[in-house]
Coordinates of C-alpha atoms in Angstrom, one line a residue:
Chain A
X73 CA -16.9 16.8 -40.2
X74 CA -18.9 13.9 -38.7
X75 CA -17.8 15.3 -35.4
X76 CA -18.8 18.6 -36.3
X77 CA -22.0 17.6 -37.3
X78 CA -22.9 16.2 -33.9
X79 CA -22.0 19.5 -32.4
X80 CA -24.4 21.1 -29.5
X81 CA -23.2 23.4 -27.6
X82 CA -23.9 24.0 -23.7
X83 CA -26.3 26.2 -23.3
X84 CA -28.5 24.0 -25.8
X85 CA -27.8 20.9 -23.5
X86 CA -29.4 23.2 -20.6
X87 CA -32.5 23.7 -22.7
X88 CA -33.4 20.1 -22.4
X89 CA -32.3 18.8 -19.4
X90 CA -31.0 15.6 -18.8
X91 CA -33.1 13.3 -17.1
X92 CA -30.9 12.6 -14.5
X93 CA -33.6 11.4 -11.1
X94 CA -36.5 10.0 -13.9
X95 CA -33.9 7.9 -16.2
X96 CA -35.1 4.7 -14.5
X97 CA -38.7 5.7 -14.4
X98 CA -39.5 3.7 -17.7
X99 CA -37.9 0.3 -17.3
X100 CA -40.4 -1.9 -16.3
X101 CA -40.2 -3.9 -12.7
X102 CA -39.1 -6.9 -14.1
X103 CA -36.0 -5.2 -16.0
X104 CA -35.2 -3.7 -12.6
X105 CA -35.0 -7.3 -11.0
X106 CA -32.9 -8.0 -14.0
X107 CA -30.3 -5.9 -12.8
X108 CA -28.0 -8.2 -11.3
X109 CA -27.7 -9.9 -15.1
X110 CA -27.3 -6.3 -16.5
X111 CA -24.3 -5.7 -14.6
X112 CA -22.4 -8.1 -16.1
X113 CA -22.6 -6.1 -19.1
X114 CA -19.3 -4.0 -19.7
X115 CA -20.3 -0.4 -20.0
X116 CA -17.0 0.7 -20.9
X117 CA -16.6 -2.0 -24.0
X118 CA -19.9 -0.3 -25.2
X119 CA -18.5 3.4 -25.0
X120 CA -15.6 2.4 -27.1
X121 CA -17.9 1.1 -29.6
X122 CA -21.9 1.7 -30.1
X123 CA -23.7 5.2 -29.8
X124 CA -26.6 4.7 -27.4
X125 CA -29.3 4.5 -30.3
X126 CA -27.2 1.2 -31.4
X127 CA -27.5 -0.6 -28.5
X128 CA -30.1 -3.1 -27.2
X129 CA -32.6 -2.9 -25.1
X130 CA -31.0 -5.1 -22.5
X131 CA -27.7 -2.6 -23.0
X132 CA -29.8 0.2 -22.8
X133 CA -31.2 -0.6 -19.6
X134 CA -27.7 -1.5 -18.1
X135 CA -26.5 1.7 -19.1
X136 CA -29.2 3.9 -17.6
X137 CA -28.9 2.0 -14.2
X138 CA -25.2 3.7 -14.5
X139 CA -25.5 6.8 -16.2
X140 CA -28.3 9.3 -18.1
X141 CA -28.0 9.0 -21.6
X142 CA -26.7 11.9 -22.4
X143 CA -23.8 11.5 -20.1
X144 CA -23.3 8.5 -21.7
X145 CA -23.3 10.2 -25.1
X146 CA -20.9 12.5 -23.9
X147 CA -18.3 9.9 -23.0
X148 CA -19.1 8.2 -26.1
X149 CA -17.8 10.9 -28.1
X150 CA -14.7 11.6 -25.3
X151 CA -13.6 7.9 -26.6
X152 CA -14.2 8.4 -29.9
X153 CA -12.2 11.7 -30.2
X154 CA -9.4 10.8 -28.0
X155 CA -8.7 7.4 -30.3
X156 CA -8.5 9.3 -33.1
X157 CA -6.3 12.1 -31.8
X158 CA -4.1 9.9 -29.7
X159 CA -3.6 8.4 -32.9
X160 CA -1.6 11.2 -34.4
X161 CA 2.0 11.5 -33.0
X162 CA 5.5 11.9 -34.4
X163 CA 7.7 8.9 -35.5
X164 CA 10.3 7.9 -34.0
X165 CA 13.8 9.2 -35.1
X166 CA 15.3 6.8 -37.4
X167 CA 18.8 7.2 -36.3
X168 CA 17.5 5.2 -33.1
X169 CA 17.3 2.1 -35.3
X170 CA 21.0 2.1 -36.3
X171 CA 22.0 3.1 -32.7
X172 CA 20.3 0.4 -30.9
X173 CA 21.4 -2.3 -33.7
X174 CA 25.1 -0.9 -33.3
X175 CA 24.4 -1.5 -29.4
X176 CA 23.4 -5.1 -30.1
X177 CA 26.5 -5.7 -32.5
X178 CA 28.8 -4.9 -30.0
X179 CA 27.5 -7.0 -27.3
X180 CA 29.2 -10.5 -26.8
X181 CA 27.1 -13.1 -28.5
X182 CA 26.6 -15.7 -26.3
X183 CA 29.3 -19.2 -27.3
X184 CA 28.9 -22.9 -26.3
X185 CA 32.0 -22.0 -23.7
X186 CA 30.3 -19.2 -22.1
X187 CA 28.5 -21.8 -19.4
X188 CA 32.0 -23.0 -18.5
X189 CA 33.1 -20.1 -17.4
X190 CA 30.7 -19.8 -14.8
X191 CA 32.4 -21.5 -11.5
X192 CA 30.6 -24.5 -10.3
X193 CA 29.4 -22.9 -6.8
X194 CA 28.1 -19.9 -8.8
X195 CA 26.0 -22.6 -11.2
X196 CA 24.7 -24.4 -8.1
X197 CA 23.4 -21.3 -6.4
X198 CA 21.8 -20.5 -9.5
X199 CA 20.2 -23.6 -10.2
X200 CA 16.5 -23.5 -10.2
X201 CA 14.0 -25.9 -9.4
X202 CA 10.6 -25.9 -9.3
X203 CA 9.0 -24.5 -6.0
X204 CA 6.9 -27.7 -5.9
X205 CA 10.1 -29.6 -5.2
X206 CA 11.9 -27.1 -2.9
X207 CA 8.7 -27.3 -0.6
X208 CA 8.3 -31.4 -0.9
X209 CA 12.2 -31.3 0.6
X210 CA 11.2 -29.0 3.1
X211 CA 8.2 -31.0 4.0
X212 CA 10.1 -34.4 4.0
X213 CA 13.0 -33.1 6.2
X214 CA 10.4 -32.0 8.5
X215 CA 8.8 -35.5 8.4
X216 CA 11.9 -37.1 8.8
X217 CA 13.2 -35.2 11.8
X218 CA 10.0 -35.6 13.7
X219 CA 9.9 -39.4 13.6
X220 CA 13.4 -39.5 14.4
X221 CA 12.4 -37.7 17.3
X222 CA 9.8 -40.2 17.9
X223 CA 12.0 -43.5 17.9
X224 CA 14.5 -41.6 20.3
X225 CA 11.7 -40.8 22.8
X226 CA 10.5 -44.7 22.6
X227 CA 13.8 -46.0 23.2
X228 CA 14.8 -43.4 26.2
X229 CA 10.9 -44.5 27.7
X230 CA 11.8 -46.4 31.0
X231 CA 9.1 -48.7 33.0
X232 CA 9.4 -49.5 36.6
X233 CA 10.1 -52.5 37.2
X234 CA 9.3 -54.4 40.6
X235 CA 11.7 -57.3 41.5
X236 CA 10.9 -59.3 44.6
X237 CA 14.1 -59.8 47.2
X238 CA 14.0 -61.4 50.2
X239 CA 15.0 -60.4 53.6
X240 CA 15.4 -63.3 55.7
X241 CA 14.9 -62.2 59.3
X242 CA 15.8 -64.6 62.3
X243 CA 14.6 -64.3 65.7
X244 CA 16.9 -65.8 68.5
X245 CA 14.9 -67.9 70.5
X246 CA 16.1 -68.8 73.9
X247 CA 16.3 -72.0 74.7
X248 CA 17.1 -73.7 78.4
X249 CA 20.2 -73.5 79.4
X250 CA 21.7 -77.1 79.4
X251 CA 25.2 -78.2 79.6
X252 CA 27.1 -75.1 78.4
X253 CA 29.9 -76.9 77.9
X254 CA 28.3 -78.5 74.9
X255 CA 28.5 -75.2 73.0
X256 CA 26.1 -75.4 70.1
X257 CA 25.1 -72.0 68.3
X258 CA 21.9 -71.2 69.1
X259 CA 19.0 -72.1 66.8
X260 CA 17.5 -69.7 64.4
X261 CA 14.1 -69.6 63.4
X262 CA 13.1 -68.0 60.1
X263 CA 10.0 -65.6 60.9
X264 CA 9.2 -65.8 57.1
X265 CA 9.4 -69.3 56.2
X266 CA 7.4 -68.6 52.8
X267 CA 9.8 -66.5 51.6
X268 CA 12.9 -68.4 52.5
X269 CA 11.3 -71.1 50.7
X270 CA 11.4 -69.1 48.0
X271 CA 14.6 -67.9 48.2
X272 CA 16.1 -71.1 48.3
X273 CA 14.9 -74.2 48.4
X274 CA 15.2 -76.3 52.2
X275 CA 17.6 -78.7 50.6
X276 CA 20.3 -76.2 50.0
X277 CA 19.5 -74.7 53.3
X278 CA 20.2 -78.1 54.8
X279 CA 23.1 -78.4 52.7
X280 CA 24.7 -74.9 53.8
X281 CA 24.2 -75.9 57.3
X282 CA 25.8 -79.2 57.1
X283 CA 28.7 -77.3 55.1
X284 CA 29.2 -74.7 57.7
X285 CA 28.9 -77.5 60.6
X286 CA 31.6 -79.4 58.5
X287 CA 34.0 -76.7 58.3
X288 CA 33.6 -75.7 62.0
X289 CA 34.5 -79.3 62.8
X290 CA 37.2 -79.1 59.9
X291 CA 39.0 -75.7 61.4
X292 CA 37.2 -75.1 64.8
X293 CA 36.3 -71.9 63.3
X294 CA 32.6 -71.0 63.4
X295 CA 31.9 -69.6 59.8
X296 CA 28.6 -68.9 57.8
X297 CA 28.2 -71.3 55.0
X298 CA 29.5 -69.4 51.7
X299 CA 26.0 -70.2 50.3
X300 CA 24.2 -67.8 52.7
X301 CA 26.1 -64.4 52.2
X302 CA 23.7 -62.4 53.8
X303 CA 23.7 -64.4 57.0
X304 CA 26.1 -62.3 59.6
X305 CA 26.0 -63.9 62.4
X306 CA 29.2 -64.3 65.0
X307 CA 29.0 -67.1 67.7
X308 CA 30.6 -65.6 71.1
X309 CA 32.0 -67.9 73.1
X310 CA 30.1 -68.0 76.7
X311 CA 31.2 -66.3 79.2
X312 CA 31.0 -67.1 82.9
X313 CA 31.0 -70.6 84.6
X314 CA 30.0 -73.8 83.5
X315 CA 26.5 -74.6 85.4
X316 CA 27.9 -78.1 86.2
X317 CA 30.5 -76.1 88.5
X318 CA 27.2 -75.1 90.1
X319 CA 25.2 -77.5 92.2
X320 CA 22.9 -75.3 93.5
X321 CA 22.0 -73.8 90.6
X322 CA 21.5 -76.8 88.7
X323 CA 19.6 -78.4 91.3
X324 CA 17.2 -75.3 91.2
X325 CA 16.9 -75.8 87.7
X326 CA 16.1 -79.3 88.4
X327 CA 13.1 -78.2 90.5
X328 CA 11.9 -75.8 88.1
X329 CA 11.5 -77.3 85.0
Chain B
X145 CA 7.7 -18.5 -53.7
X146 CA 10.4 -18.2 -50.6
X147 CA 9.4 -15.9 -47.7
X148 CA 12.3 -13.1 -47.8
X149 CA 11.5 -12.1 -44.6
X150 CA 11.0 -15.4 -42.4
X151 CA 11.7 -13.3 -39.1
X152 CA 7.9 -11.5 -39.9
X153 CA 6.1 -14.7 -39.2
X154 CA 8.0 -15.3 -35.7
X155 CA 5.8 -14.7 -32.5
X156 CA 7.4 -11.7 -30.2
X157 CA 8.5 -14.5 -27.8
X158 CA 10.1 -16.4 -30.6
X159 CA 12.0 -13.5 -31.7
X160 CA 13.0 -12.9 -28.1
X161 CA 14.3 -16.3 -28.0
X162 CA 16.5 -16.1 -31.2
X163 CA 17.3 -12.6 -30.1
X164 CA 19.2 -14.5 -26.8
X165 CA 21.2 -16.3 -29.4
X166 CA 22.5 -12.7 -30.5
X167 CA 20.5 -12.6 -33.7
X168 CA 20.5 -9.4 -35.3
X169 CA 17.3 -9.5 -37.3
X170 CA 15.3 -10.9 -34.7
X171 CA 16.2 -7.6 -32.7
X172 CA 15.6 -5.4 -36.2
X173 CA 11.9 -7.0 -36.4
X174 CA 11.4 -6.7 -32.9
X175 CA 12.0 -2.9 -33.3
X176 CA 10.0 -2.4 -36.3
X177 CA 7.3 -3.8 -34.7
X178 CA 7.1 -1.9 -31.5
X179 CA 9.5 1.4 -32.1
X180 CA 6.5 3.7 -32.8
X181 CA 4.1 2.1 -30.6
X182 CA 6.7 2.4 -27.9
X183 CA 7.5 6.1 -28.9
X184 CA 3.9 7.2 -29.4
X185 CA 3.3 6.1 -25.6
X186 CA 6.5 8.0 -23.9
X187 CA 5.2 10.8 -26.1
X188 CA 2.1 10.9 -24.6
X189 CA 2.9 10.0 -21.1
X190 CA 5.6 12.7 -21.1
X191 CA 3.8 15.6 -21.8
X192 CA 3.9 15.3 -25.7
X193 CA 7.6 16.0 -25.7
X194 CA 8.9 14.1 -29.1
X195 CA 12.5 14.7 -28.1
X196 CA 12.2 13.1 -24.8
X197 CA 10.0 10.4 -26.4
X198 CA 12.8 9.7 -28.6
X199 CA 15.3 9.2 -25.8
X200 CA 13.2 7.2 -23.7
X201 CA 12.5 5.0 -27.0
X202 CA 16.3 4.5 -27.6
X203 CA 16.8 3.7 -23.7
X204 CA 14.1 1.3 -23.8
X205 CA 15.7 -0.8 -26.7
X206 CA 19.2 -0.4 -25.2
X207 CA 17.7 -2.3 -22.4
X208 CA 16.1 -4.6 -24.4
X209 CA 19.6 -5.4 -25.7
X210 CA 21.5 -5.7 -22.3
X211 CA 18.8 -6.9 -20.9
X212 CA 17.2 -10.1 -23.2
X213 CA 18.0 -12.8 -20.3
X214 CA 15.6 -11.0 -18.1
X215 CA 12.6 -11.4 -20.2
X216 CA 10.5 -14.4 -18.6
X217 CA 9.6 -16.5 -22.2
X218 CA 6.2 -17.5 -20.2
X219 CA 5.3 -13.9 -20.3
X220 CA 3.7 -12.3 -23.1
X221 CA 6.5 -9.9 -24.9
X222 CA 4.1 -6.9 -25.6
X223 CA 2.8 -6.8 -22.0
X224 CA 6.5 -7.4 -20.6
X225 CA 7.5 -4.3 -23.1
X226 CA 5.1 -2.2 -21.7
X227 CA 5.7 -2.8 -18.1
X228 CA 9.2 -1.4 -18.8
X229 CA 8.3 1.3 -20.1
X230 CA 5.7 2.0 -17.4
X231 CA 8.7 1.7 -15.0
X232 CA 10.6 4.2 -16.9
X233 CA 7.8 6.8 -17.0
X234 CA 7.2 6.4 -13.2
X235 CA 11.0 6.9 -12.7
X236 CA 10.5 10.0 -15.0
X237 CA 7.2 11.2 -12.9
X238 CA 9.2 10.7 -9.8
X239 CA 12.4 12.7 -10.9
X240 CA 10.0 15.6 -12.6
X241 CA 8.2 15.6 -8.9
X242 CA 11.2 16.7 -7.1
X243 CA 11.7 19.8 -9.5
X244 CA 7.7 20.8 -8.9
X245 CA 6.2 21.7 -12.1
X246 CA 3.2 23.8 -11.9
X247 CA 0.1 22.3 -13.0
X248 CA -2.2 23.6 -15.7
X249 CA -4.9 26.4 -14.3
X250 CA -8.8 25.3 -14.2
X251 CA -9.6 28.2 -15.9
X252 CA -8.4 27.0 -19.1
X253 CA -11.3 24.8 -19.4
X254 CA -13.9 27.6 -18.7
X255 CA -13.9 29.4 -22.2
X256 CA -16.9 28.6 -24.5
X257 CA -15.9 26.6 -27.7
X258 CA -18.0 27.3 -30.8
X259 CA -17.9 25.6 -34.2
X260 CA -14.7 27.1 -35.1
X261 CA -12.2 24.7 -32.6
X262 CA -10.2 22.3 -34.4
X263 CA -8.7 18.8 -33.7
X264 CA -5.8 20.6 -32.7
X265 CA -7.3 22.6 -29.9
X266 CA -9.1 19.3 -28.8
X267 CA -5.9 17.4 -28.4
X268 CA -4.0 20.4 -26.5
X269 CA -7.3 20.5 -24.3
X270 CA -6.9 16.5 -23.7
X271 CA -3.3 16.8 -22.9
X272 CA -3.8 19.2 -20.3
X273 CA -6.5 17.2 -18.8
X274 CA -4.4 14.0 -19.2
X275 CA -1.7 16.1 -17.4
X276 CA -4.3 16.6 -14.5
X277 CA -5.1 12.9 -14.3
X278 CA -3.1 11.0 -11.6
X279 CA -0.6 8.9 -13.0
X280 CA -2.2 5.2 -13.0
X281 CA -5.1 6.6 -14.6
X282 CA -3.2 8.4 -17.5
X283 CA -1.6 5.1 -18.2
X284 CA -4.7 3.2 -17.9
X285 CA -6.2 5.8 -20.7
X286 CA -3.9 5.8 -22.7
X287 CA -2.8 1.6 -22.9
X288 CA -6.6 1.3 -23.5
X289 CA -7.8 4.3 -26.2
X290 CA -4.2 4.9 -27.8
X291 CA -2.5 1.5 -27.6
X292 CA -5.5 0.1 -27.8
X293 CA -4.8 -3.1 -25.3
X294 CA -7.5 -4.8 -23.5
X295 CA -8.2 -4.6 -19.9
X296 CA -6.7 -8.0 -19.2
X297 CA -3.4 -6.8 -21.0
X298 CA -3.8 -3.5 -19.1
X299 CA -4.1 -5.7 -15.7
X300 CA -1.0 -7.5 -16.6
X301 CA 0.9 -4.4 -17.3
X302 CA -0.2 -2.7 -14.3
X303 CA 0.0 -5.4 -12.0
X304 CA -3.4 -5.2 -10.6
X305 CA -6.9 -6.7 -11.0
X306 CA -8.9 -6.6 -14.0
X307 CA -11.6 -5.3 -11.8
X308 CA -9.4 -2.5 -10.4
X309 CA -8.8 -1.6 -13.9
X310 CA -12.1 -1.3 -15.1
X311 CA -13.4 0.3 -12.3
X312 CA -10.4 3.2 -12.9
X313 CA -10.9 3.4 -16.4
X314 CA -14.5 4.1 -16.0
X315 CA -13.7 6.7 -13.1
X316 CA -10.9 8.0 -15.5
X317 CA -13.6 8.6 -18.4
X318 CA -16.0 10.3 -16.0
X319 CA -13.1 12.5 -14.8
X320 CA -12.1 13.7 -18.3
X321 CA -15.9 14.2 -19.7
X322 CA -16.2 16.5 -16.9
X323 CA -13.0 17.9 -17.6
X324 CA -13.7 18.8 -20.9
X325 CA -17.4 19.5 -20.7
X326 CA -16.6 22.6 -22.9
X327 CA -16.6 20.3 -25.7
X328 CA -19.4 18.5 -24.6
X329 CA -21.1 19.5 -28.2
X330 CA -18.5 17.5 -29.9
X331 CA -17.8 14.7 -27.9

């Protein structure tokens, strides 16, 4: 009956036209500036709770910013009426309760042995861990992978090392021909004496030379000393005749020198 | 004085845990708490067909029996149950959409109602108007004003932000207000 009492037909609503365009005109400017705050008011909540007349001034301002008063009243009544109407609905069939309880009784009850039936692999697959643990494991794997990669690159890193190797270059120096019967190997002069010093001390050279001359005397075979493996020199037997056999030549040479 | 029905003091979530161990009384308690609400929800969402609402209520509780393990104890039981029911309704709508049920005509609201209309007429018109809303709007309206759930709970059931539910609700109200304008005097 209460709802019937507030009945107004559509025609009567048309006689008092709703103030759609002017519903904000009476709101002071200071209130309009506070609209931000009014937006926080839940109009839907108000619709379900109170009629427009029972709203506070702030709530009314918030409502009027959204809709005219007559629309609020209409929606308020709609909500109340719908609530009342929708509460009335038939009850469920009592047989349903028995049927679902029967279904529950038929369900196999979980027992303590049930988990043992599931295979180890299934349990491992189904094992659940928190998401953060999975994420942490992935991060650890990535860190380990990249650090190992870095170490490998460090071990494979090559450096260019310069090693001083000395080549000893000998130059043959022509000597005045003397008695060719006294066959001595030509003297060899190191054109890079400083390098020669560095590679082998002078004493060693002298020893090597002595060694070779000793061996030459022993077996009559001219051979490079073992201590100078890079020294490749073969002494050739002089060809031709001896100067002693050519007296004219000997005399000429004596005049020249 | 000892409590004759100790299950009545337990929360829904506790009852679900008990039910997982095969406790019949826990299930019976949950059924008593929710069967009427779920039946009413199905009734309203499925075109006010009581028999269909019975079928869906039974199917829902059968699911509860068979798939107890699917319930996440971290969630609230009521919202979870409404979400399951909502999915069942969606599937039914999908099935019905293939059969192409003709919508109600607009001229139904063109009539002039006078003081002699009653709740029955309003209920019929409301039912028609709800039927013309889209599925999510209808679900919002029923959950809010029939089941009297909070916006937060509805957002959880519908799996969408609370702000979306609020704006959807407001738009639904305006749409219903417009559709039921013939009842403006009473509304």
